[in-house]
Each structure stands twice: as C-alpha cells, then as structure tokens.
PDB file of C-alpha atoms in Angstrom:
ATOM      1  CA  MET A 183       1.299  27.137 -11.227  1.00  0.00           C
ATOM      2  CA  ARG A 184       0.479  23.750 -12.671  1.00  0.00           C
ATOM      3  CA  PRO A 185       3.094  21.165 -13.599  1.00  0.00           C
ATOM      4  CA  SER A 186       3.899  20.886 -17.279  1.00  0.00           C
ATOM      5  CA  ILE A 187       3.225  17.728 -19.277  1.00  0.00           C
ATOM      6  CA  LYS A 188       6.890  16.852 -19.440  1.00  0.00           C
ATOM      7  CA  THR A 189       7.180  16.556 -15.655  1.00  0.00           C
ATOM      8  CA  ILE A 190       4.663  13.700 -15.532  1.00  0.00           C
ATOM      9  CA  LEU A 191       5.284  12.106 -18.926  1.00  0.00           C
ATOM     10  CA  LEU A 192       7.878   9.597 -17.695  1.00  0.00           C
ATOM     11  CA  PRO A 193       5.830   8.194 -14.792  1.00  0.00           C
ATOM     12  CA  LEU A 194       2.739   8.038 -17.019  1.00  0.00           C
ATOM     13  CA  LEU A 195       4.647   6.041 -19.610  1.00  0.00           C
ATOM     14  CA  VAL A 196       5.902   3.711 -16.906  1.00  0.00           C
ATOM     15  CA  LEU A 197       2.341   3.270 -15.621  1.00  0.00           C
ATOM     16  CA  VAL A 198       1.262   2.299 -19.123  1.00  0.00           C
ATOM     17  CA  VAL A 199       4.087  -0.236 -19.380  1.00  0.00           C
ATOM     18  CA  PHE A 200       3.179  -1.756 -16.016  1.00  0.00           C
ATOM     19  CA  SER A 201      -0.483  -1.895 -17.024  1.00  0.00           C
ATOM     20  CA  VAL A 202       0.444  -3.853 -20.150  1.00  0.00           C
ATOM     21  CA  LEU A 203       2.624  -6.180 -18.089  1.00  0.00           C
ATOM     22  CA  GLY A 204      -0.262  -6.613 -15.670  1.00  0.00           C
ATOM     23  CA  VAL A 205      -2.546  -7.724 -18.472  1.00  0.00           C
ATOM     24  CA  LEU A 206       0.100 -10.135 -19.755  1.00  0.00           C
ATOM     25  CA  ARG A 207       0.520 -11.456 -16.223  1.00  0.00           C
ATOM     26  CA  GLY A 208      -2.855 -13.124 -16.481  1.00  0.00           C
ATOM     27  CA  SER A 209      -6.006 -12.897 -14.440  1.00  0.00           C
ATOM     28  CA  PHE A 210      -5.920 -10.407 -11.589  1.00  0.00           C
ATOM     29  CA  SER A 211      -7.890 -12.955  -9.581  1.00  0.00           C
ATOM     30  CA  SER A 212      -4.832 -15.232  -9.555  1.00  0.00           C
ATOM     31  CA  VAL A 213      -2.226 -14.901  -6.826  1.00  0.00           C
ATOM     32  CA  PHE A 214       1.419 -15.878  -6.721  1.00  0.00           C
ATOM     33  CA  GLY A 215       3.871 -16.748  -3.962  1.00  0.00           C
ATOM     34  CA  ASP A 216       3.335 -14.971  -0.632  1.00  0.00           C
ATOM     35  CA  GLU A 217       0.154 -13.345  -1.946  1.00  0.00           C
ATOM     36  CA  GLY A 218      -1.654 -16.589  -1.188  1.00  0.00           C
ATOM     37  CA  THR A 219      -0.676 -16.484   2.479  1.00  0.00           C
ATOM     38  CA  TYR A 220      -1.592 -12.823   3.030  1.00  0.00           C
ATOM     39  CA  LEU A 221      -4.892 -13.233   1.200  1.00  0.00           C
ATOM     40  CA  ALA A 222      -5.723 -16.333   3.236  1.00  0.00           C
ATOM     41  CA  MET A 223      -4.892 -14.442   6.429  1.00  0.00           C
ATOM     42  CA  ALA A 224      -7.143 -11.537   5.473  1.00  0.00           C
ATOM     43  CA  GLU A 225      -9.922 -14.004   4.683  1.00  0.00           C
ATOM     44  CA  SER A 226      -9.458 -15.767   8.003  1.00  0.00           C
ATOM     45  CA  VAL A 227      -9.678 -12.518   9.971  1.00  0.00           C
ATOM     46  CA  SER A 228     -12.624 -11.101   8.028  1.00  0.00           C
ATOM     47  CA  ARG A 229     -14.674 -14.306   7.998  1.00  0.00           C
ATOM     48  CA  ASP A 230     -13.581 -16.247  11.076  1.00  0.00           C
ATOM     49  CA  GLY A 231     -12.213 -13.508  13.330  1.00  0.00           C
ATOM     50  CA  ASP A 232      -8.904 -15.298  13.929  1.00  0.00           C
ATOM     51  CA  LEU A 233      -5.590 -16.236  12.340  1.00  0.00           C
ATOM     52  CA  MET A 234      -5.725 -19.963  12.994  1.00  0.00           C
ATOM     53  CA  PHE A 235      -5.718 -22.362  10.057  1.00  0.00           C
ATOM     54  CA  ASP A 236      -8.724 -24.597  10.546  1.00  0.00           C
ATOM     55  CA  THR A 237     -11.174 -26.614   8.482  1.00  0.00           C
ATOM     56  CA  ALA A 238     -12.989 -23.517   7.183  1.00  0.00           C
ATOM     57  CA  ASP A 239      -9.710 -22.041   5.937  1.00  0.00           C
ATOM     58  CA  ARG A 240      -8.741 -25.289   4.280  1.00  0.00           C
ATOM     59  CA  GLU A 241     -12.100 -25.541   2.500  1.00  0.00           C
ATOM     60  CA  ARG A 242     -11.769 -21.991   1.171  1.00  0.00           C
ATOM     61  CA  LEU A 243      -8.365 -22.811  -0.274  1.00  0.00           C
ATOM     62  CA  VAL A 244      -9.696 -25.971  -1.920  1.00  0.00           C
ATOM     63  CA  ARG A 245     -12.539 -24.006  -3.543  1.00  0.00           C
ATOM     64  CA  ALA A 246     -10.108 -21.307  -4.766  1.00  0.00           C
ATOM     65  CA  ASP A 247      -7.441 -23.724  -5.987  1.00  0.00           C
ATOM     66  CA  GLY A 248      -7.917 -22.738  -9.621  1.00  0.00           C
ATOM     67  CA  ALA A 249      -6.892 -19.147  -8.863  1.00  0.00           C
ATOM     68  CA  GLY A 250      -3.335 -20.050  -7.919  1.00  0.00           C
ATOM     69  CA  ARG A 251      -4.035 -20.356  -4.196  1.00  0.00           C
ATOM     70  CA  GLN A 252      -2.041 -23.542  -3.642  1.00  0.00           C
ATOM     71  CA  THR A 253       0.729 -22.050  -1.483  1.00  0.00           C
ATOM     72  CA  VAL A 254       0.066 -20.958   2.099  1.00  0.00           C
ATOM     73  CA  ILE A 255       2.881 -20.745   4.651  1.00  0.00           C
ATOM     74  CA  LEU A 256       1.883 -22.166   8.045  1.00  0.00           C
ATOM     75  CA  GLN A 257       3.496 -22.802  11.408  1.00  0.00           C
ATOM     76  CA  GLN A 258       2.693 -25.118  14.277  1.00  0.00           C
ATOM     77  CA  THR A 259       1.731 -23.429  17.552  1.00  0.00           C
ATOM     78  CA  ALA A 260       0.516 -24.686  20.913  1.00  0.00           C
ATOM     79  CA  LYS A 261      -3.071 -24.086  19.758  1.00  0.00           C
ATOM     80  CA  GLY A 262      -2.641 -25.711  16.349  1.00  0.00           C
ATOM     81  CA  LEU A 263      -1.757 -24.476  12.857  1.00  0.00           C
ATOM     82  CA  SER A 264      -1.544 -20.728  12.240  1.00  0.00           C
ATOM     83  CA  TYR A 265      -0.272 -18.535   9.440  1.00  0.00           C
ATOM     84  CA  SER A 266       3.446 -17.797   9.436  1.00  0.00           C
ATOM     85  CA  LYS A 267       3.488 -14.191   8.259  1.00  0.00           C
ATOM     86  CA  PRO A 268       3.393 -10.816  10.101  1.00  0.00           C
ATOM     87  CA  VAL A 269      -0.142 -10.079  11.272  1.00  0.00           C
ATOM     88  CA  ILE A 270      -0.438  -6.267  11.118  1.00  0.00           C
ATOM     89  CA  TYR A 271      -1.181  -6.076   7.398  1.00  0.00           C
ATOM     90  CA  PRO A 272      -3.877  -8.804   7.412  1.00  0.00           C
ATOM     91  CA  LEU A 273      -5.556  -7.166  10.411  1.00  0.00           C
ATOM     92  CA  LEU A 274      -5.647  -3.770   8.675  1.00  0.00           C
ATOM     93  CA  VAL A 275      -6.909  -5.073   5.329  1.00  0.00           C
ATOM     94  CA  ALA A 276      -9.509  -7.443   6.793  1.00  0.00           C
ATOM     95  CA  PRO A 277     -12.341  -4.816   6.698  1.00  0.00           C
ATOM     96  CA  PHE A 278     -11.538  -4.088   3.042  1.00  0.00           C
ATOM     97  CA  HIS A 279     -11.599  -7.802   2.270  1.00  0.00           C
ATOM     98  CA  ARG A 280     -14.907  -8.102   4.080  1.00  0.00           C
ATOM     99  CA  LEU A 281     -16.423  -5.424   1.824  1.00  0.00           C
ATOM    100  CA  LEU A 282     -14.796  -6.212  -1.531  1.00  0.00           C
ATOM    101  CA  GLY A 283     -13.096  -9.584  -1.313  1.00  0.00           C
ATOM    102  CA  PRO A 284      -9.540  -9.903  -2.736  1.00  0.00           C
ATOM    103  CA  PRO A 285      -9.742  -6.539  -4.614  1.00  0.00           C
ATOM    104  CA  GLY A 286     -10.077  -4.921  -1.198  1.00  0.00           C
ATOM    105  CA  LEU A 287      -6.370  -5.518  -0.581  1.00  0.00           C
ATOM    106  CA  VAL A 288      -5.546  -3.665  -3.806  1.00  0.00           C
ATOM    107  CA  LEU A 289      -7.779  -0.749  -2.754  1.00  0.00           C
ATOM    108  CA  PHE A 290      -6.133  -0.620   0.673  1.00  0.00           C
ATOM    109  CA  ASN A 291      -2.657  -0.489  -0.892  1.00  0.00           C
ATOM    110  CA  ALA A 292      -3.738   2.295  -3.255  1.00  0.00           C
ATOM    111  CA  LEU A 293      -5.291   4.372  -0.464  1.00  0.00           C
ATOM    112  CA  ALA A 294      -2.244   3.950   1.773  1.00  0.00           C
ATOM    113  CA  MET A 295       0.164   4.962  -0.981  1.00  0.00           C
ATOM    114  CA  GLY A 296      -2.083   7.836  -2.050  1.00  0.00           C
ATOM    115  CA  ALA A 297      -2.129   9.247   1.486  1.00  0.00           C
ATOM    116  CA  ALA A 298       1.650   8.906   1.756  1.00  0.00           C
ATOM    117  CA  LEU A 299       2.201  10.652  -1.582  1.00  0.00           C
ATOM    118  CA  ALA A 300      -0.079  13.476  -0.479  1.00  0.00           C
ATOM    119  CA  MET A 301       2.077  14.038   2.608  1.00  0.00           C
ATOM    120  CA  ALA A 302       5.264  13.834   0.551  1.00  0.00           C
ATOM    121  CA  TRP A 303       3.791  16.409  -1.834  1.00  0.00           C
ATOM    122  CA  GLY A 304       3.084  18.691   1.136  1.00  0.00           C
ATOM    123  CA  VAL A 305       6.746  18.560   2.181  1.00  0.00           C
ATOM    124  CA  LEU A 306       8.155  18.961  -1.340  1.00  0.00           C
ATOM    125  CA  ARG A 307       6.100  22.034  -2.219  1.00  0.00           C
ATOM    126  CA  ARG A 308       7.403  23.760   0.918  1.00  0.00           C
ATOM    127  CA  GLN A 309      10.947  23.435  -0.322  1.00  0.00           C
ATOM    128  CA  THR A 310      10.881  23.931  -4.071  1.00  0.00           C
ATOM    129  CA  ALA A 311       8.829  25.135  -7.017  1.00  0.00           C
ATOM    130  CA  VAL A 312       5.695  23.270  -8.024  1.00  0.00           C
ATOM    131  CA  GLU A 313       7.348  21.992 -11.203  1.00  0.00           C
ATOM    132  CA  GLU A 314      10.261  20.398  -9.361  1.00  0.00           C
ATOM    133  CA  ALA A 315       8.001  19.080  -6.618  1.00  0.00           C
ATOM    134  CA  TRP A 316       5.753  17.287  -9.128  1.00  0.00           C
ATOM    135  CA  LEU A 317       8.722  15.881 -11.006  1.00  0.00           C
ATOM    136  CA  THR A 318      10.258  14.510  -7.798  1.00  0.00           C
ATOM    137  CA  LEU A 319       6.990  13.050  -6.548  1.00  0.00           C
ATOM    138  CA  TRP A 320       5.863  11.326  -9.731  1.00  0.00           C
ATOM    139  CA  THR A 321       9.320  10.106 -10.673  1.00  0.00           C
ATOM    140  CA  PHE A 322       9.599   8.553  -7.208  1.00  0.00           C
ATOM    141  CA  PHE A 323       6.312   6.735  -7.683  1.00  0.00           C
ATOM    142  CA  GLY A 324       6.128   6.113 -11.422  1.00  0.00           C
ATOM    143  CA  ALA A 325       9.701   5.515 -12.544  1.00  0.00           C
ATOM    144  CA  GLY A 326      10.240   2.383 -10.494  1.00  0.00           C
ATOM    145  CA  VAL A 327       8.500  -0.764  -9.318  1.00  0.00           C
ATOM    146  CA  LEU A 328       5.860   0.849  -7.097  1.00  0.00           C
ATOM    147  CA  PRO A 329       3.071   0.763  -9.732  1.00  0.00           C
ATOM    148  CA  ALA A 330       3.526  -3.003  -9.973  1.00  0.00           C
ATOM    149  CA  TYR A 331       3.098  -3.303  -6.205  1.00  0.00           C
ATOM    150  CA  LEU A 332      -0.361  -1.751  -6.473  1.00  0.00           C
ATOM    151  CA  VAL A 333      -1.921  -4.986  -7.696  1.00  0.00           C
ATOM    152  CA  TRP A 334       0.057  -7.294  -5.397  1.00  0.00           C
ATOM    153  CA  LYS A 335      -2.072  -8.449  -2.483  1.00  0.00           C
ATOM    154  CA  MET A 336       0.902  -8.113  -0.154  1.00  0.00           C
ATOM    155  CA  PRO A 337       2.266  -5.508   2.303  1.00  0.00           C
ATOM    156  CA  ASP A 338       5.193  -4.339   0.140  1.00  0.00           C
ATOM    157  CA  LEU A 339       3.498  -1.132  -1.029  1.00  0.00           C
ATOM    158  CA  PHE A 340       2.036  -0.567   2.422  1.00  0.00           C
ATOM    159  CA  GLN A 341       5.544  -0.675   3.912  1.00  0.00           C
ATOM    160  CA  VAL A 342       6.765   1.883   1.360  1.00  0.00           C
ATOM    161  CA  ALA A 343       3.742   4.040   2.202  1.00  0.00           C
ATOM    162  CA  LEU A 344       4.529   3.873   5.928  1.00  0.00           C
ATOM    163  CA  ALA A 345       8.137   4.902   5.325  1.00  0.00           C
ATOM    164  CA  THR A 346       7.138   7.710   2.949  1.00  0.00           C
ATOM    165  CA  ALA A 347       4.497   9.088   5.304  1.00  0.00           C
ATOM    166  CA  GLY A 348       6.787   8.734   8.314  1.00  0.00           C
ATOM    167  CA  LEU A 349       9.649  10.587   6.647  1.00  0.00           C
ATOM    168  CA  SER A 350       7.293  13.306   5.399  1.00  0.00           C
ATOM    169  CA  LEU A 351       5.791  13.924   8.830  1.00  0.00           C
ATOM    170  CA  ALA A 352       9.180  13.839  10.561  1.00  0.00           C
ATOM    171  CA  LEU A 353      10.875  16.141   8.033  1.00  0.00           C
ATOM    172  CA  ALA A 354       8.038  18.649   7.865  1.00  0.00           C
ATOM    173  CA  ALA A 355       8.957  20.012  11.282  1.00  0.00           C
ATOM    174  CA  VAL A 356      12.534  20.865  10.280  1.00  0.00           C
ATOM    175  CA  ARG A 357      12.472  21.373   6.510  1.00  0.00           C
ATOM    176  CA  GLY A 358      10.764  24.202   4.651  1.00  0.00           C
ATOM    177  CA  ASP A 359       8.276  26.877   5.638  1.00  0.00           C
ATOM    178  CA  PRO A 360       4.525  26.351   5.920  1.00  0.00           C
ATOM    179  CA  LEU A 361       2.421  27.722   3.085  1.00  0.00           C
ATOM    180  CA  THR A 362       0.957  31.212   3.307  1.00  0.00           C
ATOM    181  CA  THR A 363      -2.517  29.758   2.810  1.00  0.00           C
ATOM    182  CA  PRO A 364      -2.268  26.286   4.358  1.00  0.00           C
ATOM    183  CA  ASP A 365      -4.619  23.515   3.306  1.00  0.00           C
ATOM    184  CA  LEU A 366      -5.493  20.323   5.169  1.00  0.00           C
ATOM    185  CA  ILE A 367      -2.198  18.593   4.295  1.00  0.00           C
ATOM    186  CA  ASP A 368      -0.099  21.583   5.348  1.00  0.00           C
ATOM    187  CA  ARG A 369      -1.975  21.906   8.639  1.00  0.00           C
ATOM    188  CA  LEU A 370      -1.346  18.217   9.295  1.00  0.00           C
ATOM    189  CA  LEU A 371       2.368  18.594   8.570  1.00  0.00           C
ATOM    190  CA  ALA A 372       2.544  21.707  10.794  1.00  0.00           C
ATOM    191  CA  SER A 373       0.957  19.934  13.761  1.00  0.00           C
ATOM    192  CA  ARG A 374       3.109  19.527  16.847  1.00  0.00           C
ATOM    193  CA  TRP A 375       2.260  15.841  16.737  1.00  0.00           C
ATOM    194  CA  ALA A 376       3.611  15.377  13.205  1.00  0.00           C
ATOM    195  CA  PRO A 377       7.174  14.375  14.274  1.00  0.00           C
ATOM    196  CA  VAL A 378       5.788  11.958  16.880  1.00  0.00           C
ATOM    197  CA  VAL A 379       3.449  10.290  14.418  1.00  0.00           C
ATOM    198  CA  GLY A 380       6.183  10.268  11.778  1.00  0.00           C
ATOM    199  CA  GLY A 381       8.599   8.552  14.130  1.00  0.00           C
ATOM    200  CA  GLY A 382       5.927   6.033  15.055  1.00  0.00           C
ATOM    201  CA  LEU A 383       5.249   5.190  11.415  1.00  0.00           C
ATOM    202  CA  LEU A 384       8.936   4.769  10.728  1.00  0.00           C
ATOM    203  CA  GLY A 385       9.241   2.521  13.778  1.00  0.00           C
TER     204      GLY A 385
END
C-alpha cells in the first residue's frame, strides 16, 4: 500500500516554503554566525590535517571574506590558537569538504538525516499502517524547521539525525514485530547489536 497524496502534502508545502526562504536568504555560498567556525574547522582538517588556527587558515578566511566568513570563534591553547567548537562534526565532514568544498557539509547533513529517517520509517511501519507511518515520518521532518537545517553548514541537523537513529535502533528491539519479508532496514533493526548502537548514538 502506498501513501496517499494527502499524507505528504503538508511536508511538501513546507519544503516549498523553506526553499523560497532559502532563495530569499541570499547566496548559498554565504555563511552566517557559527557556520563560519564549523566551515573553517572542516577546511582546516581537510587541507591542513589539524584544528589549529595558523597562517594558512587566516589567509583562507581573508580570501573568502566576501562570502560572509568574517566570524570565527577561537580559543587560546598551550600550542597556540585553535577553534572553539566541538570537533566531532568537523572531523566527520572533512572528507566531504575535501571532495566538494562547502557544499560537502550540506551533502553530509542530508545523508545523515536520510539514514536516520530510513531507520525511523523501519520502526514506524512495524507498529502501524503504511499511511499513518508516512504521515508521522514526513510531518516530523517537513512540518518543522528541519528542512531549513539542511542548508546550514552546522551540526544541528546531524545532532537530530543521531537522536532519531539512536531512538529508532533502541526502540526497535522492544516495539513492534519484524516484517514477514524483512528488507535491509528491518534486518538492521532486528540485529542484536541494534540497542547497543542506538544507545551509543544517543550518548
């Protein structure tokens, strides 16, 4: 059974609204606020192999000044200046930045959220009809601020993805019955390691 149009109409409309707002926002090459710090960190890891703020980092910021890259949050350490933001996200997105530049962070966020939604879908369809499962899933994603986070070069959407995937994996072991003909997602959720991985992601 496929979901009806009405179950995905609201999130689609919201996606359209956010797309229009994104265009009005200005160039997608521009960054605002903490985006500048996370993007600079990803650049530093992918190009220099470290998270120290040195001459090379400073020169990159000077060259990119016209794209709204004026603000970078730093801290003084025993070894010199370093970036003052959590390091896990920049380390994970560095390969994507290496391949695609700043759009690589957007792709990483989209892939992370897509994987999390796939796991959430696997849990929902165990517990309810396809129609209700689709409505719950797409309303969760599309009827809020998550679409806007897609184009932010920051870890906000990644954090939501971690929580969504963690809850899905943890709940799959205690909520709902596996499908009669399991696919890859259902086999993943049925794994004995699913609660352990889910707890780790939530942690």
